[in-house]
mmCIF file of C-alpha atoms and ligand atoms in Angstrom:
data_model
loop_
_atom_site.group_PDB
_atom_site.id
_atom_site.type_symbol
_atom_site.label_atom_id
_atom_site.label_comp_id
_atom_site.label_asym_id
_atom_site.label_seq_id
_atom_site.Cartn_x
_atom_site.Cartn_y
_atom_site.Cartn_z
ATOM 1 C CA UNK A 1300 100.961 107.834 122.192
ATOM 2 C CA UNK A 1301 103.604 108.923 119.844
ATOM 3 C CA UNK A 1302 105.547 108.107 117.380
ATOM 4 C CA UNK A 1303 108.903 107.513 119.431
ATOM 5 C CA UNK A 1304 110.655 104.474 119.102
ATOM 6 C CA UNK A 1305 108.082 102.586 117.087
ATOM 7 C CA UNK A 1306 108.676 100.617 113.754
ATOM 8 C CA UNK A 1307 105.235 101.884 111.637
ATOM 9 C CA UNK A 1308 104.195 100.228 109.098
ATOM 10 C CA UNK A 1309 103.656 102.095 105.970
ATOM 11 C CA UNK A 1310 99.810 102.529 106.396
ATOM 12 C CA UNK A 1311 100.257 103.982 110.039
ATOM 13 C CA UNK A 1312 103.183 106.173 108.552
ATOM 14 C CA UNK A 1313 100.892 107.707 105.696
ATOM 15 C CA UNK A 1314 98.141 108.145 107.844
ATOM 16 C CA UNK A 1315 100.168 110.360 110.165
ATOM 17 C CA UNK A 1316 100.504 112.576 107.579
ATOM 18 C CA UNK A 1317 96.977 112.614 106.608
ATOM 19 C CA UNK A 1318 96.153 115.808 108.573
ATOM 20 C CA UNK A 1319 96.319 119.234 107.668
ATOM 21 C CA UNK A 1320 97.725 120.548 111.073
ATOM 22 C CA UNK A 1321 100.810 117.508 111.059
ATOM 23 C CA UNK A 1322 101.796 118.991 107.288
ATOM 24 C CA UNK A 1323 101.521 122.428 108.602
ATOM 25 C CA UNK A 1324 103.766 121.550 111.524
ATOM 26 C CA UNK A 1325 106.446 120.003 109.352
ATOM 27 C CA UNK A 1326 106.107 122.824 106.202
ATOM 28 C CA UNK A 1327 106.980 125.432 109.769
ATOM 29 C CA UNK A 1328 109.675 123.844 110.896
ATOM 30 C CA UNK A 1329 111.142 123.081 107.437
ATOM 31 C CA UNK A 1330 110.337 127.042 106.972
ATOM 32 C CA UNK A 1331 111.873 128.399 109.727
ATOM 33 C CA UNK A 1332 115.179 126.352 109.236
ATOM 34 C CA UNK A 1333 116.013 126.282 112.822
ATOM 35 C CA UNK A 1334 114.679 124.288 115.881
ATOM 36 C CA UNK A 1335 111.758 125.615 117.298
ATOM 37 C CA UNK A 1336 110.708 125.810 120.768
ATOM 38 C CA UNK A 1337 106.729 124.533 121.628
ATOM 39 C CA UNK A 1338 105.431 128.333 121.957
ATOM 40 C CA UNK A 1339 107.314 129.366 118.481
ATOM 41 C CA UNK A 1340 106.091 126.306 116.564
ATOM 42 C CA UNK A 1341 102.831 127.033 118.226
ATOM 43 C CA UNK A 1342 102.397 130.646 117.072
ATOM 44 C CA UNK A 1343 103.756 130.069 114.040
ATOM 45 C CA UNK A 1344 101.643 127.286 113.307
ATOM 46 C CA UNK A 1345 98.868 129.222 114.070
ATOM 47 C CA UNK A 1346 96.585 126.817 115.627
ATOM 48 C CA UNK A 1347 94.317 128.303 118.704
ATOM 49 C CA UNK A 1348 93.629 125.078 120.823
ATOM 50 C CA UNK A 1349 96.728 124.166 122.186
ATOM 51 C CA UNK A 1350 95.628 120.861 123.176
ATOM 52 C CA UNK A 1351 94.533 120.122 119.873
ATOM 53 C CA UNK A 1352 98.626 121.175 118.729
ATOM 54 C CA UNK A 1353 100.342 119.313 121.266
ATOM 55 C CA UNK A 1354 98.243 115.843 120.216
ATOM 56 C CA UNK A 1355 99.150 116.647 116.310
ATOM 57 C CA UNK A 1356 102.633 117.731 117.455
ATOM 58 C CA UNK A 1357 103.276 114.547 119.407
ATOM 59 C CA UNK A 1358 102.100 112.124 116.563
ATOM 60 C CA UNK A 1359 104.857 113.333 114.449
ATOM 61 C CA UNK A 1360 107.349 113.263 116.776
ATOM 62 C CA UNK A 1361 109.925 110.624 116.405
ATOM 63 C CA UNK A 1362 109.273 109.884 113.308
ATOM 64 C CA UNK A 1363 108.549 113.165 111.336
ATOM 65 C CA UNK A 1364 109.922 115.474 114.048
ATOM 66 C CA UNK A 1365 112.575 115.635 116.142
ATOM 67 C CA UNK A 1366 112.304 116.722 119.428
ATOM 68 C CA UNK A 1367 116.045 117.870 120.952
ATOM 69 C CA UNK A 1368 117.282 119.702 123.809
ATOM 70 C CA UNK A 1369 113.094 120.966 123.858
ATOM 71 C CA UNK A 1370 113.375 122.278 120.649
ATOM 72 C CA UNK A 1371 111.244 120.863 117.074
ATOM 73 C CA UNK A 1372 113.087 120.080 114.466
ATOM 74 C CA UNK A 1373 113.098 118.366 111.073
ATOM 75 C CA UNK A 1374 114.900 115.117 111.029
ATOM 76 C CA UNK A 1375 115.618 113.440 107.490
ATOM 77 C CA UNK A 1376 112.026 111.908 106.887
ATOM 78 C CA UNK A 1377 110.431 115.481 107.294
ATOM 79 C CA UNK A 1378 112.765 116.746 104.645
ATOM 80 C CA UNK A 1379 111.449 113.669 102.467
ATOM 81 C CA UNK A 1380 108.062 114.457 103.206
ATOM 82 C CA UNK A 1381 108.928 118.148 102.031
ATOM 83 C CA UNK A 1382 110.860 116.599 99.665
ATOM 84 C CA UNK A 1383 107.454 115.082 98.309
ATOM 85 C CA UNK A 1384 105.601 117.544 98.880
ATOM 86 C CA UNK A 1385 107.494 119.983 96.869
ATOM 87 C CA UNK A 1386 108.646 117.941 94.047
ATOM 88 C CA UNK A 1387 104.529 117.933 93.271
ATOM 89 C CA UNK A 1388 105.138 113.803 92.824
ATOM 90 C CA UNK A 1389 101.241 113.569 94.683
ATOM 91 C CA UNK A 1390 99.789 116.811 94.516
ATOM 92 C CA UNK A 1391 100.405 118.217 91.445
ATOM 93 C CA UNK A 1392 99.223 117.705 87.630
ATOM 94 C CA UNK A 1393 101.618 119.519 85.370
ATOM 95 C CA UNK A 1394 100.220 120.175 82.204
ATOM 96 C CA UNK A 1395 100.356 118.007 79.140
ATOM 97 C CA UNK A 1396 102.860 120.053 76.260
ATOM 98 C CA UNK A 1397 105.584 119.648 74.127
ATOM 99 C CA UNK A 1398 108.527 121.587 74.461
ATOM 100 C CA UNK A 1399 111.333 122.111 71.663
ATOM 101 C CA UNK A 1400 114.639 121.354 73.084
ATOM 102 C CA UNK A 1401 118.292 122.978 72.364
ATOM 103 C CA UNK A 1402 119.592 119.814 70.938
ATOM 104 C CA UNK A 1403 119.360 118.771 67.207
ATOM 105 C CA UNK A 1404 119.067 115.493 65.701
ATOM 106 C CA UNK A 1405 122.286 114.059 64.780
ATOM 107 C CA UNK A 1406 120.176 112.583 61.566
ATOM 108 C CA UNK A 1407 118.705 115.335 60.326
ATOM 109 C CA UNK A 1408 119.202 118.082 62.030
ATOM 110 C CA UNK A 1409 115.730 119.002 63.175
ATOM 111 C CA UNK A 1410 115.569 120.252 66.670
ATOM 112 C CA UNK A 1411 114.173 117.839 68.687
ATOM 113 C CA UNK A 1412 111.272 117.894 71.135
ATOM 114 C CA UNK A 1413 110.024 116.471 74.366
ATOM 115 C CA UNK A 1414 106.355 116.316 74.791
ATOM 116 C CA UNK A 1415 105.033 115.735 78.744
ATOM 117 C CA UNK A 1416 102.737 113.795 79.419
ATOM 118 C CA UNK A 1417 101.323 111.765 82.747
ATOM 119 C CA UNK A 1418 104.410 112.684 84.170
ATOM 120 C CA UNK A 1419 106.888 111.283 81.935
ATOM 121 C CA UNK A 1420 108.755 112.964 79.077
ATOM 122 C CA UNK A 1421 109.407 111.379 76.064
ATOM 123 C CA UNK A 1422 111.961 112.808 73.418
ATOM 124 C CA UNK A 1423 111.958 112.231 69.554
ATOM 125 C CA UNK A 1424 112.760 113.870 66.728
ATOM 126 C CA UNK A 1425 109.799 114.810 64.712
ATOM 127 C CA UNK A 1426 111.330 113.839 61.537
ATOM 128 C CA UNK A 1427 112.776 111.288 61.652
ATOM 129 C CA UNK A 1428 109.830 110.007 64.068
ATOM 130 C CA UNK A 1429 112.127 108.407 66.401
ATOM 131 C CA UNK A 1430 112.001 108.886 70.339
ATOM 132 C CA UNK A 1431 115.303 108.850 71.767
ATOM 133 C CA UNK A 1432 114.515 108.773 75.422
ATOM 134 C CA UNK A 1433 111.727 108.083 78.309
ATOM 135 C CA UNK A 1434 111.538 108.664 81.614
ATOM 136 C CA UNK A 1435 109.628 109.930 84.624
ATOM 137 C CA UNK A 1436 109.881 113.604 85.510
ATOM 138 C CA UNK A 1437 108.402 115.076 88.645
ATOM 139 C CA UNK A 1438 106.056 117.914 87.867
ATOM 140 C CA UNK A 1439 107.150 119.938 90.996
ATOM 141 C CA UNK A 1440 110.411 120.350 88.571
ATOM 142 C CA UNK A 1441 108.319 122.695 86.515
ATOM 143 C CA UNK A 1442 107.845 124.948 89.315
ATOM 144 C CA UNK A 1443 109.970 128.439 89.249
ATOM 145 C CA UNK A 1444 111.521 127.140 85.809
ATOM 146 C CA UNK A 1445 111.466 129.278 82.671
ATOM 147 C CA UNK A 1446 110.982 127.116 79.980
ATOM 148 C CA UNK A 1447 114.556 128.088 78.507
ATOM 149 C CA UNK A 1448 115.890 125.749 81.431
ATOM 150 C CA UNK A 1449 113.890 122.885 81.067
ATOM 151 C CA UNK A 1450 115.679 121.328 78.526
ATOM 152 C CA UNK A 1451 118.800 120.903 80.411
ATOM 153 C CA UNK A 1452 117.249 119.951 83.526
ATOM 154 C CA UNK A 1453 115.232 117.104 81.991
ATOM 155 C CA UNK A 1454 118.829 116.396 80.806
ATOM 156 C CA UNK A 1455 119.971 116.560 84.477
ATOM 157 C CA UNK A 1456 117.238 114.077 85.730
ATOM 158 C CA UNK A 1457 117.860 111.795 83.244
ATOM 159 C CA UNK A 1458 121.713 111.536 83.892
ATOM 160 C CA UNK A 1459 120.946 111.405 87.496
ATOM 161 C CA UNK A 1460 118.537 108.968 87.699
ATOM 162 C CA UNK A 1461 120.710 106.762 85.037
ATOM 163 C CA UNK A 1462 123.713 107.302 87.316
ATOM 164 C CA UNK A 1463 122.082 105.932 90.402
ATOM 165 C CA UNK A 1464 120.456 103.141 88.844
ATOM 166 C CA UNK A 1465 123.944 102.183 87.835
ATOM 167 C CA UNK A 1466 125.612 102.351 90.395
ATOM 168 C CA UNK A 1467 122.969 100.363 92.313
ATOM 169 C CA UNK A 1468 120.501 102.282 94.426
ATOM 170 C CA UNK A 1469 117.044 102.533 93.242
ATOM 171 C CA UNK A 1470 115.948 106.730 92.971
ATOM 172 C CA UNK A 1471 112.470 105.784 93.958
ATOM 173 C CA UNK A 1472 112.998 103.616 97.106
ATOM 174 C CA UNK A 1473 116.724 103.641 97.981
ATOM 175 C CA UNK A 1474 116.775 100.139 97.257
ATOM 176 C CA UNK A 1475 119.536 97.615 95.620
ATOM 177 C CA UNK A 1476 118.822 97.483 92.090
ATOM 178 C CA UNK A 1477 120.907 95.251 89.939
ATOM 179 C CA UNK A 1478 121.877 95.511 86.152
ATOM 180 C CA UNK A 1479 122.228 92.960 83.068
ATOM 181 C CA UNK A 1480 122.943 93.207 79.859
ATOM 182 C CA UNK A 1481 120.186 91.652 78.219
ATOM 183 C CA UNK A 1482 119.137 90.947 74.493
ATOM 184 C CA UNK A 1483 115.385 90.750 75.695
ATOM 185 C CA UNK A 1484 113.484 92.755 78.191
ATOM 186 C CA UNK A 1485 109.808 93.374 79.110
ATOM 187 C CA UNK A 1486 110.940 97.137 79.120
ATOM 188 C CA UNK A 1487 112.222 97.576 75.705
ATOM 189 C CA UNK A 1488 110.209 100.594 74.139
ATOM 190 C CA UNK A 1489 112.024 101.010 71.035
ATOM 191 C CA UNK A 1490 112.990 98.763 69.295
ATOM 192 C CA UNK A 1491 117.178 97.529 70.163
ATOM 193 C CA UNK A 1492 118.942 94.528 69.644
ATOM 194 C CA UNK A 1493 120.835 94.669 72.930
ATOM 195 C CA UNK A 1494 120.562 96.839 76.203
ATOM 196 C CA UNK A 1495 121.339 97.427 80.043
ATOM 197 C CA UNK A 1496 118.245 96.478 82.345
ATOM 198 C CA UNK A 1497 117.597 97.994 85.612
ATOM 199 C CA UNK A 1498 115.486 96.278 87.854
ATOM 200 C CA UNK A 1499 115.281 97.459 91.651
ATOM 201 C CA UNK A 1500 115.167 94.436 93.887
ATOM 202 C CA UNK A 1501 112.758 96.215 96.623
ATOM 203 C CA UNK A 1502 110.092 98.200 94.585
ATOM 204 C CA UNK A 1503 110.339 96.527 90.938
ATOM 205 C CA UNK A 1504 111.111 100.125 89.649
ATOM 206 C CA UNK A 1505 112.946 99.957 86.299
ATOM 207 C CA UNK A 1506 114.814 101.568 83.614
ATOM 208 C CA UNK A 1507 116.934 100.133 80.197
ATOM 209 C CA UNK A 1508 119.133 102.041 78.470
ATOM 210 C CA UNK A 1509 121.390 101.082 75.364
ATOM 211 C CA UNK A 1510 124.769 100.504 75.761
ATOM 212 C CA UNK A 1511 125.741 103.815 74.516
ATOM 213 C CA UNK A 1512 124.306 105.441 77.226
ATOM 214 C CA UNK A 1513 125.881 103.092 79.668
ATOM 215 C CA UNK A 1514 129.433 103.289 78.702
ATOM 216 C CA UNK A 1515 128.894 106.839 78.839
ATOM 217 C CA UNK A 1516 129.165 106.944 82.682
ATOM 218 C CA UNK A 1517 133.071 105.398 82.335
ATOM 219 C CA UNK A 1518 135.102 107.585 83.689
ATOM 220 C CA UNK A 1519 137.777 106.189 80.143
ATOM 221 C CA UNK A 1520 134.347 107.618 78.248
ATOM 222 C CA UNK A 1521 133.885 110.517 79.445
ATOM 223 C CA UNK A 1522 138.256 111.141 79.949
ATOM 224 C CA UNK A 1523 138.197 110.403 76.561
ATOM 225 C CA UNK A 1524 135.898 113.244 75.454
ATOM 226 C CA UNK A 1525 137.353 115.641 77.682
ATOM 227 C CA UNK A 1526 140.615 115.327 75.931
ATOM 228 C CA UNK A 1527 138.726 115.809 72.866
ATOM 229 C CA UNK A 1528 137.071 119.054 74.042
ATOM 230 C CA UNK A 1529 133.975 117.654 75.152
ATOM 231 C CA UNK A 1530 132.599 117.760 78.877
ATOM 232 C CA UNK A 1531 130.364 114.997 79.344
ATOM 233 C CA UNK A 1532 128.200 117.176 81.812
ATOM 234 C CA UNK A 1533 127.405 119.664 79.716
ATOM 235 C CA UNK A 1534 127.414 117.973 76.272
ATOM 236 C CA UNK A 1535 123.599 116.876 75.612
ATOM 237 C CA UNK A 1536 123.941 113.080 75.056
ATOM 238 C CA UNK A 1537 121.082 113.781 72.517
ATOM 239 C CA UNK A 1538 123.641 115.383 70.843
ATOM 240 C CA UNK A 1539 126.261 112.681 70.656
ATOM 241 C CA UNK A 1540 126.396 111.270 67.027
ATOM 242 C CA UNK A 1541 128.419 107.633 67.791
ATOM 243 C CA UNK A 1542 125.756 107.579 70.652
ATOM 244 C CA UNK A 1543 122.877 108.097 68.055
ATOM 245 C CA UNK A 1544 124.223 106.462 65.520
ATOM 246 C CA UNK A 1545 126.119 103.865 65.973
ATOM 247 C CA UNK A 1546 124.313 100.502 66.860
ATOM 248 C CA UNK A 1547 126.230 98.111 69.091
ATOM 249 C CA UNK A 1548 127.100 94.995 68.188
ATOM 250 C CA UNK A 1549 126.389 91.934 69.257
ATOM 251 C CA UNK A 1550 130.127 89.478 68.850
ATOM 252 C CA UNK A 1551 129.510 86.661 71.240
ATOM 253 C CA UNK A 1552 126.120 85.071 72.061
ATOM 254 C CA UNK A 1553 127.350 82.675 75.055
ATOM 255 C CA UNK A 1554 128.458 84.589 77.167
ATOM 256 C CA UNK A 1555 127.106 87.505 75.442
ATOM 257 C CA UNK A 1556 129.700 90.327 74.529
ATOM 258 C CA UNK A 1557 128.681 93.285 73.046
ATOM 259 C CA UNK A 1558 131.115 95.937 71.029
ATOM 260 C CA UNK A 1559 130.672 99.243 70.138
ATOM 261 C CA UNK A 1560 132.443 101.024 67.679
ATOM 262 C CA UNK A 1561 133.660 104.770 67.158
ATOM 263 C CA UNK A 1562 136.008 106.351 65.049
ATOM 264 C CA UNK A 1563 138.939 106.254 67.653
ATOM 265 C CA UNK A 1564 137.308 104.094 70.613
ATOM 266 C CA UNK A 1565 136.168 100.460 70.620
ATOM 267 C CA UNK A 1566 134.235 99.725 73.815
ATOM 268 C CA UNK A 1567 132.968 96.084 74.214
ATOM 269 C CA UNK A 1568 130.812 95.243 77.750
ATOM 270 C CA UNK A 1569 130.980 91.380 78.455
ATOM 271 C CA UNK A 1570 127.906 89.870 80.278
ATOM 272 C CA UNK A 1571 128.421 91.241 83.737
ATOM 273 C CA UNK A 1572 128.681 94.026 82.097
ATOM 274 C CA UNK A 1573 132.605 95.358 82.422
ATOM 275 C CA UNK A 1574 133.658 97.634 79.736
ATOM 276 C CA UNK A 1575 136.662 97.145 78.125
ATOM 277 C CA UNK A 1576 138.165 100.229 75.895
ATOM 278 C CA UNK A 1577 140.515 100.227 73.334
ATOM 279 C CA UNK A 1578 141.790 103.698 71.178
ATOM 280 C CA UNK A 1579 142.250 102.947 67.988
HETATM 281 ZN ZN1 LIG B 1968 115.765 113.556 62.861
HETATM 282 ZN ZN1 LIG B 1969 113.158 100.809 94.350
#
């Protein structure tokens, strides 16, 4: 039997996958980047009994593999599988190190540094002894990367994943995730007064970020910098001094309304979390 036109559950999903052959199948196709017929998937493939290739084949079909007009291809879960498979999330083990990044602390001007470790980078000044931000990296990312890039794409990620989370879908799972504004969280790794929570609704992934950082996805915000000289994308928000340094304020408890102030912007976010700007 395959996989066509059946709802798998996750373990009988996985365990499709748990063959050599089936990823061999799906790293051709996804290599070849064009359908394949049964005789060039099985050549390429390499595989002598063809018995043997057409049972492996046929488990990954409908799910994995498409089969159309008798040709293989990959359908969207065998790019996620590739997807997987190449951003190292399972297989690899990038090494622990610390790397020193373009961007200088806005305190004292030190350049600051991300170490890697367990997958996650963590960035801090090693001055001041204060870690700015934390967050999961895949260690595929690594791969084909001089080390004078890595900085901005850790940057990257981090906006990214920020973004999504945001805007409501959950990197990890595609999920819902929802956002609050919240003066107590079980994720709060430095120490803040006030934050935005991310929780996904489906997986429990998470993620908190100060309101600086969150305001800095408003299209005003980032309009704002722009006609100041300053693109948003390409600016490290490391960088940012009002984002560094200025702590928001907290001006209403019930409902909770939170301001933050800059030389010529004043950005308050009420509890569901609207943001209000005013130039000063
Ligand atoms: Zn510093
Ligand atoms: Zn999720």
């Amino acid at each position: 039997m395959d996989a066509d036109e059946r709802d798998l559950s996750p373990d009988e999903a996985f365990s499709l996958l748990g063959n050599d052959t089936r990823i061999r199948i799906i790293q051709t196709l996804w290599e070849a980047d064009e359908p394949l017929s049964f005789s060039e998937l099985h050549n390429r493939v390499g595989m002598r009994d063809s018995g043997q290739f057409n049972y492996h084949l046929n488990q990954l079909v409908g799910l994995f593999v498409r089969q159309k007009n008798g040709k293989y291809e990959l359908p969207f879960a065998g790019f996620r599988v590739i997807g997987a498979i190449l951003s190292g999330t399972y297989t690899q083990r990038a090494e622990s190190t610390t790397y020193e990044l373009d961007s200088l602390c806005v305190k004292c001007e030190t350049r600051l540094e991300a170490e890697y470790d367990e997958e996650v980078v963590s960035v801090c000044c090693p001055a001041c002894d204060e870690q700015r931000s934390e967050f999961g990296f895949p260690p595929g990312a690594f791969e084909d990367r001089e080390v004078t890039e890595l900085p901005r794409t850790f940057e990257r990620w981090l906006r990214n994943v920020f973004s999504m989370m945001a805007d409501g879908v959950c990197l990890n799972c595609s999920g819902r995730t929802t956002k609050s504004l919240v003066t107590e969280s079980k994720y709060f790794e430095q120490e803040a007064e006030v934050g935005v929570e991310f929780v996904c609704e489906r997986c429990n992934d998470h993620g908190f970020g100060s309101i600086g950082s969150y305001i800095l996805q408003h299209p005003a915000v980032v309009a704002f910098h722009y006609e100041h000289g300053v693109n948003l994308r390409q600016q490290s928000a490391w960088e940012l001094e009002w984002l560094i340094e200025n702590e928001s304020r907290i001006i209403s408890d019930d409902p909770l309304l939170v301001e933050l102030d800059g030389d010529e912007l004043t950005v308050t976010v009420d509890d569901t979390l609207n943001i209000e700007i005013n130039e000063l």
